[in-house]
Amino acid sequence: MKSQLDDLRDRLSDQVLDATTLPEIHAAQQALRAWIKEHPEDEGMRDGFEQLSLMQDIAEQEEAEGARSESLTAGRAA
């Protein structure tokens, strides 16, 4: 039987894995920091920081490409 702590850990893990936008990533980073502060012995959750770092790089690149595309589109419309 799963404990309440296991359920919270599972939800945090899902939040980390599902984060794809910058606001979602930042929220997951904050939640993960709080978890690690409360559960420093939980080494497995530290891997979430690497996942979030990779997703942040992708999200920032997509955001920059989107801004560049909008700029080009606006320039053509003018």
mmCIF file of N, CA and C in Angstrom:
data_model
loop_
_atom_site.group_PDB
_atom_site.id
_atom_site.type_symbol
_atom_site.label_atom_id
_atom_site.label_comp_id
_atom_site.label_asym_id
_atom_site.label_seq_id
_atom_site.Cartn_x
_atom_site.Cartn_y
_atom_site.Cartn_z
ATOM 1 N N MET A 1 0.831 -1.179 0.000
ATOM 2 C CA MET A 1 0.000 0.000 0.000
ATOM 3 C C MET A 1 0.882 1.251 0.000
ATOM 4 N N LYS A 2 0.558 2.190 -0.863
ATOM 5 C CA LYS A 2 1.348 3.407 -0.979
ATOM 6 C C LYS A 2 1.018 4.378 0.148
ATOM 7 N N SER A 3 2.063 5.007 0.633
ATOM 8 C CA SER A 3 1.861 6.015 1.668
ATOM 9 C C SER A 3 1.544 7.367 1.017
ATOM 10 N N GLN A 4 1.110 8.286 1.838
ATOM 11 C CA GLN A 4 0.827 9.638 1.349
ATOM 12 C C GLN A 4 2.108 10.270 0.802
ATOM 13 N N LEU A 5 3.230 9.984 1.441
ATOM 14 C CA LEU A 5 4.516 10.504 0.983
ATOM 15 C C LEU A 5 4.864 9.955 -0.398
ATOM 16 N N ASP A 6 4.593 8.677 -0.621
ATOM 17 C CA ASP A 6 4.834 8.077 -1.939
ATOM 18 C C ASP A 6 3.962 8.739 -3.002
ATOM 19 N N ASP A 7 2.716 9.019 -2.647
ATOM 20 C CA ASP A 7 1.816 9.694 -3.591
ATOM 21 C C ASP A 7 2.330 11.087 -3.941
ATOM 22 N N LEU A 8 2.792 11.819 -2.938
ATOM 23 C CA LEU A 8 3.338 13.160 -3.187
ATOM 24 C C LEU A 8 4.572 13.088 -4.083
ATOM 25 N N ARG A 9 5.421 12.098 -3.811
ATOM 26 C CA ARG A 9 6.632 11.925 -4.619
ATOM 27 C C ARG A 9 6.267 11.594 -6.064
ATOM 28 N N ASP A 10 5.288 10.725 -6.239
ATOM 29 C CA ASP A 10 4.842 10.362 -7.592
ATOM 30 C C ASP A 10 4.285 11.574 -8.334
ATOM 31 N N ARG A 11 3.509 12.395 -7.632
ATOM 32 C CA ARG A 11 2.947 13.590 -8.276
ATOM 33 C C ARG A 11 4.041 14.578 -8.660
ATOM 34 N N LEU A 12 5.045 14.719 -7.797
ATOM 35 C CA LEU A 12 6.163 15.601 -8.120
ATOM 36 C C LEU A 12 6.932 15.054 -9.320
ATOM 37 N N SER A 13 7.146 13.766 -9.338
ATOM 38 C CA SER A 13 7.835 13.144 -10.467
ATOM 39 C C SER A 13 7.067 13.386 -11.765
ATOM 40 N N ASP A 14 5.753 13.237 -11.718
ATOM 41 C CA ASP A 14 4.924 13.517 -12.899
ATOM 42 C C ASP A 14 5.026 14.982 -13.304
ATOM 43 N N GLN A 15 5.020 15.882 -12.319
ATOM 44 C CA GLN A 15 5.131 17.311 -12.617
ATOM 45 C C GLN A 15 6.449 17.607 -13.324
ATOM 46 N N VAL A 16 7.525 17.001 -12.854
ATOM 47 C CA VAL A 16 8.841 17.203 -13.469
ATOM 48 C C VAL A 16 8.844 16.661 -14.896
ATOM 49 N N LEU A 17 8.339 15.457 -15.080
ATOM 50 C CA LEU A 17 8.365 14.829 -16.403
ATOM 51 C C LEU A 17 7.418 15.497 -17.397
ATOM 52 N N ASP A 18 6.345 16.095 -16.908
ATOM 53 C CA ASP A 18 5.351 16.719 -17.786
ATOM 54 C C ASP A 18 5.649 18.182 -18.094
ATOM 55 N N ALA A 19 6.604 18.781 -17.410
ATOM 56 C CA ALA A 19 6.894 20.203 -17.592
ATOM 57 C C ALA A 19 7.538 20.449 -18.957
ATOM 58 N N THR A 20 6.877 21.275 -19.777
ATOM 59 C CA THR A 20 7.415 21.582 -21.106
ATOM 60 C C THR A 20 7.483 23.080 -21.385
ATOM 61 N N THR A 21 6.676 23.870 -20.705
ATOM 62 C CA THR A 21 6.725 25.321 -20.898
ATOM 63 C C THR A 21 7.574 25.928 -19.787
ATOM 64 N N LEU A 22 8.072 27.137 -20.029
ATOM 65 C CA LEU A 22 8.907 27.767 -19.008
ATOM 66 C C LEU A 22 8.179 27.936 -17.673
ATOM 67 N N PRO A 23 6.915 28.373 -17.647
ATOM 68 C CA PRO A 23 6.236 28.465 -16.346
ATOM 69 C C PRO A 23 6.094 27.101 -15.650
ATOM 70 N N GLU A 24 5.806 26.056 -16.419
ATOM 71 C CA GLU A 24 5.701 24.712 -15.835
ATOM 72 C C GLU A 24 7.056 24.244 -15.304
ATOM 73 N N ILE A 25 8.098 24.525 -16.054
ATOM 74 C CA ILE A 25 9.448 24.126 -15.651
ATOM 75 C C ILE A 25 9.851 24.849 -14.374
ATOM 76 N N HIS A 26 9.604 26.154 -14.317
ATOM 77 C CA HIS A 26 9.963 26.922 -13.121
ATOM 78 C C HIS A 26 9.182 26.440 -11.899
ATOM 79 N N ALA A 27 7.906 26.136 -12.078
ATOM 80 C CA ALA A 27 7.095 25.622 -10.969
ATOM 81 C C ALA A 27 7.626 24.263 -10.504
ATOM 82 N N ALA A 28 7.995 23.415 -11.446
ATOM 83 C CA ALA A 28 8.529 22.097 -11.097
ATOM 84 C C ALA A 28 9.878 22.230 -10.393
ATOM 85 N N GLN A 29 10.720 23.165 -10.837
ATOM 86 C CA GLN A 29 12.004 23.391 -10.175
ATOM 87 C C GLN A 29 11.791 23.826 -8.726
ATOM 88 N N GLN A 30 10.852 24.731 -8.526
ATOM 89 C CA GLN A 30 10.565 25.219 -7.180
ATOM 90 C C GLN A 30 10.050 24.079 -6.294
ATOM 91 N N ALA A 31 9.141 23.283 -6.818
ATOM 92 C CA ALA A 31 8.594 22.161 -6.055
ATOM 93 C C ALA A 31 9.681 21.127 -5.754
ATOM 94 N N LEU A 32 10.553 20.889 -6.719
ATOM 95 C CA LEU A 32 11.629 19.920 -6.530
ATOM 96 C C LEU A 32 12.628 20.413 -5.482
ATOM 97 N N ARG A 33 12.948 21.708 -5.514
ATOM 98 C CA ARG A 33 13.841 22.272 -4.490
ATOM 99 C C ARG A 33 13.245 22.086 -3.089
ATOM 100 N N ALA A 34 11.949 22.356 -2.964
ATOM 101 C CA ALA A 34 11.277 22.199 -1.672
ATOM 102 C C ALA A 34 11.313 20.734 -1.225
ATOM 103 N N TRP A 35 11.095 19.819 -2.167
ATOM 104 C CA TRP A 35 11.112 18.391 -1.840
ATOM 105 C C TRP A 35 12.499 17.976 -1.340
ATOM 106 N N ILE A 36 13.532 18.372 -2.062
ATOM 107 C CA ILE A 36 14.898 17.994 -1.695
ATOM 108 C C ILE A 36 15.273 18.596 -0.338
ATOM 109 N N LYS A 37 14.806 19.798 -0.082
ATOM 110 C CA LYS A 37 15.079 20.428 1.218
ATOM 111 C C LYS A 37 14.460 19.603 2.347
ATOM 112 N N GLU A 38 13.252 19.096 2.115
ATOM 113 C CA GLU A 38 12.553 18.299 3.126
ATOM 114 C C GLU A 38 13.014 16.841 3.158
ATOM 115 N N HIS A 39 13.535 16.346 2.030
ATOM 116 C CA HIS A 39 13.922 14.933 1.917
ATOM 117 C C HIS A 39 15.313 14.823 1.279
ATOM 118 N N PRO A 40 16.346 15.325 1.960
ATOM 119 C CA PRO A 40 17.692 15.331 1.363
ATOM 120 C C PRO A 40 18.235 13.933 1.064
ATOM 121 N N GLU A 41 17.678 12.927 1.703
ATOM 122 C CA GLU A 41 18.137 11.552 1.476
ATOM 123 C C GLU A 41 17.594 10.958 0.176
ATOM 124 N N ASP A 42 16.654 11.633 -0.455
ATOM 125 C CA ASP A 42 16.013 11.116 -1.673
ATOM 126 C C ASP A 42 16.856 11.477 -2.900
ATOM 127 N N GLU A 43 17.941 10.747 -3.063
ATOM 128 C CA GLU A 43 18.885 11.016 -4.158
ATOM 129 C C GLU A 43 18.241 10.868 -5.535
ATOM 130 N N GLY A 44 17.298 9.960 -5.677
ATOM 131 C CA GLY A 44 16.673 9.709 -6.974
ATOM 132 C C GLY A 44 15.956 10.920 -7.536
ATOM 133 N N MET A 45 15.393 11.746 -6.674
ATOM 134 C CA MET A 45 14.664 12.920 -7.153
ATOM 135 C C MET A 45 15.599 14.005 -7.668
ATOM 136 N N ARG A 46 16.862 13.947 -7.283
ATOM 137 C CA ARG A 46 17.825 14.950 -7.764
ATOM 138 C C ARG A 46 17.992 14.884 -9.283
ATOM 139 N N ASP A 47 17.753 13.718 -9.864
ATOM 140 C CA ASP A 47 17.832 13.574 -11.321
ATOM 141 C C ASP A 47 16.818 14.469 -12.025
ATOM 142 N N GLY A 48 15.767 14.832 -11.324
ATOM 143 C CA GLY A 48 14.757 15.712 -11.901
ATOM 144 C C GLY A 48 15.325 17.053 -12.323
ATOM 145 N N PHE A 49 16.357 17.522 -11.618
ATOM 146 C CA PHE A 49 16.967 18.799 -11.984
ATOM 147 C C PHE A 49 17.600 18.733 -13.374
ATOM 148 N N GLU A 50 18.208 17.598 -13.696
ATOM 149 C CA GLU A 50 18.801 17.432 -15.026
ATOM 150 C C GLU A 50 17.714 17.428 -16.099
ATOM 151 N N GLN A 51 16.630 16.710 -15.837
ATOM 152 C CA GLN A 51 15.500 16.669 -16.771
ATOM 153 C C GLN A 51 14.965 18.076 -17.006
ATOM 154 N N LEU A 52 14.771 18.825 -15.923
ATOM 155 C CA LEU A 52 14.221 20.177 -16.047
ATOM 156 C C LEU A 52 15.189 21.113 -16.760
ATOM 157 N N SER A 53 16.466 20.928 -16.540
ATOM 158 C CA SER A 53 17.461 21.749 -17.229
ATOM 159 C C SER A 53 17.404 21.516 -18.737
ATOM 160 N N LEU A 54 17.296 20.264 -19.133
ATOM 161 C CA LEU A 54 17.183 19.943 -20.560
ATOM 162 C C LEU A 54 15.909 20.537 -21.154
ATOM 163 N N MET A 55 14.803 20.394 -20.438
ATOM 164 C CA MET A 55 13.530 20.922 -20.931
ATOM 165 C C MET A 55 13.549 22.447 -20.981
ATOM 166 N N GLN A 56 14.241 23.070 -20.027
ATOM 167 C CA GLN A 56 14.340 24.527 -20.041
ATOM 168 C C GLN A 56 15.120 24.993 -21.268
ATOM 169 N N ASP A 57 16.204 24.313 -21.596
ATOM 170 C CA ASP A 57 16.969 24.657 -22.797
ATOM 171 C C ASP A 57 16.089 24.569 -24.040
ATOM 172 N N ILE A 58 15.314 23.513 -24.145
ATOM 173 C CA ILE A 58 14.430 23.325 -25.300
ATOM 174 C C ILE A 58 13.358 24.405 -25.335
ATOM 175 N N ALA A 59 12.735 24.671 -24.187
ATOM 176 C CA ALA A 59 11.663 25.675 -24.130
ATOM 177 C C ALA A 59 12.191 27.066 -24.467
ATOM 178 N N GLU A 60 13.377 27.396 -23.980
ATOM 179 C CA GLU A 60 13.963 28.707 -24.283
ATOM 180 C C GLU A 60 14.292 28.823 -25.767
ATOM 181 N N GLN A 61 14.797 27.746 -26.350
ATOM 182 C CA GLN A 61 15.098 27.752 -27.780
ATOM 183 C C GLN A 61 13.817 27.911 -28.593
ATOM 184 N N GLU A 62 12.773 27.184 -28.223
ATOM 185 C CA GLU A 62 11.495 27.292 -28.940
ATOM 186 C C GLU A 62 10.903 28.686 -28.792
ATOM 187 N N GLU A 63 11.034 29.267 -27.601
ATOM 188 C CA GLU A 63 10.519 30.615 -27.372
ATOM 189 C C GLU A 63 11.282 31.626 -28.235
ATOM 190 N N ALA A 64 12.600 31.474 -28.313
ATOM 191 C CA ALA A 64 13.413 32.374 -29.127
ATOM 192 C C ALA A 64 13.078 32.215 -30.607
ATOM 193 N N GLU A 65 12.898 30.983 -31.056
ATOM 194 C CA GLU A 65 12.538 30.749 -32.455
ATOM 195 C C GLU A 65 11.166 31.320 -32.762
ATOM 196 N N GLY A 66 10.235 31.195 -31.819
ATOM 197 C CA GLY A 66 8.900 31.755 -32.000
ATOM 198 C C GLY A 66 8.941 33.268 -32.094
ATOM 199 N N ALA A 67 9.738 33.905 -31.257
ATOM 200 C CA ALA A 67 9.865 35.363 -31.290
ATOM 201 C C ALA A 67 10.506 35.804 -32.599
ATOM 202 N N ARG A 68 11.493 35.060 -33.052
ATOM 203 C CA ARG A 68 12.163 35.388 -34.310
ATOM 204 C C ARG A 68 11.184 35.245 -35.473
ATOM 205 N N SER A 69 10.383 34.195 -35.442
ATOM 206 C CA SER A 69 9.392 33.959 -36.494
ATOM 207 C C SER A 69 8.339 35.061 -36.503
ATOM 208 N N GLU A 70 7.880 35.476 -35.315
ATOM 209 C CA GLU A 70 6.897 36.559 -35.226
ATOM 210 C C GLU A 70 7.478 37.856 -35.766
ATOM 211 N N SER A 71 8.740 38.093 -35.486
ATOM 212 C CA SER A 71 9.403 39.302 -35.963
ATOM 213 C C SER A 71 9.488 39.303 -37.484
ATOM 214 N N LEU A 72 9.812 38.159 -38.054
ATOM 215 C CA LEU A 72 9.893 38.062 -39.515
ATOM 216 C C LEU A 72 8.519 38.236 -40.145
ATOM 217 N N THR A 73 7.506 37.636 -39.548
ATOM 218 C CA THR A 73 6.140 37.751 -40.060
ATOM 219 C C THR A 73 5.661 39.195 -39.980
ATOM 220 N N ALA A 74 5.947 39.870 -38.890
ATOM 221 C CA ALA A 74 5.539 41.272 -38.727
ATOM 222 C C ALA A 74 6.258 42.150 -39.743
ATOM 223 N N GLY A 75 7.503 41.844 -40.019
ATOM 224 C CA GLY A 75 8.266 42.619 -41.000
ATOM 225 C C GLY A 75 7.709 42.464 -42.399
ATOM 226 N N ARG A 76 7.220 41.293 -42.727
ATOM 227 C CA ARG A 76 6.643 41.055 -44.054
ATOM 228 C C ARG A 76 5.296 41.749 -44.201
ATOM 229 N N ALA A 77 4.547 41.838 -43.104
ATOM 230 C CA ALA A 77 3.216 42.445 -43.153
ATOM 231 C C ALA A 77 3.290 43.963 -43.261
ATOM 232 N N ALA A 78 4.400 44.530 -42.861
ATOM 233 C CA ALA A 78 4.526 46.000 -42.858
ATOM 234 C C ALA A 78 4.745 46.571 -44.226
#
